[in-house]
């Protein structure tokens, strides 16, 4: 899972993606919407963990 963060008009927003393709699509959308300071990190969770 990927956690994507960005700033939009001074507000911090967070999105989650579950694949590389989905992460890329989310980042492209954020860029089109004028977001800045876009960051991404990968989180690995084992099954059953919340």
PDB file of C-alpha atoms in Angstrom:
ATOM      1  CA  UNK A   1       0.000   0.000   0.000  1.00  0.00           C
ATOM      2  CA  UNK A   2       1.204   3.508  -0.798  1.00  0.00           C
ATOM      3  CA  UNK A   3       0.445   6.608   1.258  1.00  0.00           C
ATOM      4  CA  UNK A   4       0.424   9.751  -0.881  1.00  0.00           C
ATOM      5  CA  UNK A   5       0.467  13.197   0.708  1.00  0.00           C
ATOM      6  CA  UNK A   6       0.203  16.626  -0.895  1.00  0.00           C
ATOM      7  CA  UNK A   7      -0.747  20.215  -0.195  1.00  0.00           C
ATOM      8  CA  UNK A   8      -3.690  21.871  -1.910  1.00  0.00           C
ATOM      9  CA  UNK A   9      -4.384  25.537  -1.210  1.00  0.00           C
ATOM     10  CA  UNK A  10      -2.518  25.241   2.106  1.00  0.00           C
ATOM     11  CA  UNK A  11      -4.339  22.102   3.265  1.00  0.00           C
ATOM     12  CA  UNK A  12      -2.581  18.753   3.667  1.00  0.00           C
ATOM     13  CA  UNK A  13      -4.373  15.883   1.938  1.00  0.00           C
ATOM     14  CA  UNK A  14      -3.697  12.149   2.098  1.00  0.00           C
ATOM     15  CA  UNK A  15      -4.623   9.389  -0.341  1.00  0.00           C
ATOM     16  CA  UNK A  16      -4.062   5.621  -0.274  1.00  0.00           C
ATOM     17  CA  UNK A  17      -3.169   3.460  -3.274  1.00  0.00           C
ATOM     18  CA  UNK A  18      -2.982  -0.315  -3.397  1.00  0.00           C
ATOM     19  CA  UNK A  19      -0.927  -0.722  -6.590  1.00  0.00           C
ATOM     20  CA  UNK A  20       1.759   1.086  -8.576  1.00  0.00           C
ATOM     21  CA  UNK A  21      -0.726   1.927 -11.309  1.00  0.00           C
ATOM     22  CA  UNK A  22      -3.251   3.363  -8.872  1.00  0.00           C
ATOM     23  CA  UNK A  23      -0.532   5.429  -7.153  1.00  0.00           C
ATOM     24  CA  UNK A  24       0.573   6.851 -10.494  1.00  0.00           C
ATOM     25  CA  UNK A  25      -3.007   7.774 -11.416  1.00  0.00           C
ATOM     26  CA  UNK A  26      -3.569   9.500  -8.060  1.00  0.00           C
ATOM     27  CA  UNK A  27      -0.328  11.494  -8.360  1.00  0.00           C
ATOM     28  CA  UNK A  28      -1.214  12.582 -11.908  1.00  0.00           C
ATOM     29  CA  UNK A  29      -4.647  13.724 -10.740  1.00  0.00           C
ATOM     30  CA  UNK A  30      -3.132  15.675  -7.825  1.00  0.00           C
ATOM     31  CA  UNK A  31      -0.721  17.396 -10.212  1.00  0.00           C
ATOM     32  CA  UNK A  32      -3.567  18.363 -12.564  1.00  0.00           C
ATOM     33  CA  UNK A  33      -5.503  19.788  -9.606  1.00  0.00           C
ATOM     34  CA  UNK A  34      -2.567  22.046  -8.699  1.00  0.00           C
ATOM     35  CA  UNK A  35      -1.275  20.225  -5.630  1.00  0.00           C
ATOM     36  CA  UNK A  36       2.257  20.885  -4.394  1.00  0.00           C
ATOM     37  CA  UNK A  37       4.700  19.080  -2.089  1.00  0.00           C
ATOM     38  CA  UNK A  38       3.560  15.656  -3.273  1.00  0.00           C
ATOM     39  CA  UNK A  39       5.163  12.760  -1.413  1.00  0.00           C
ATOM     40  CA  UNK A  40       4.751   9.006  -1.463  1.00  0.00           C
ATOM     41  CA  UNK A  41       5.779   6.244   0.911  1.00  0.00           C
ATOM     42  CA  UNK A  42       5.247   2.520   0.810  1.00  0.00           C
ATOM     43  CA  UNK A  43       3.791   0.709   3.803  1.00  0.00           C
ATOM     44  CA  UNK A  44       3.937  -3.050   4.070  1.00  0.00           C
ATOM     45  CA  UNK A  45       1.332  -4.689   6.276  1.00  0.00           C
ATOM     46  CA  UNK A  46       1.122  -8.357   7.071  1.00  0.00           C
ATOM     47  CA  UNK A  47      -2.195 -10.125   6.667  1.00  0.00           C
ATOM     48  CA  UNK A  48      -4.542  -9.594   9.596  1.00  0.00           C
ATOM     49  CA  UNK A  49      -2.836  -6.378  10.672  1.00  0.00           C
ATOM     50  CA  UNK A  50      -4.948  -3.205  10.728  1.00  0.00           C
TER      51      UNK A  50
END
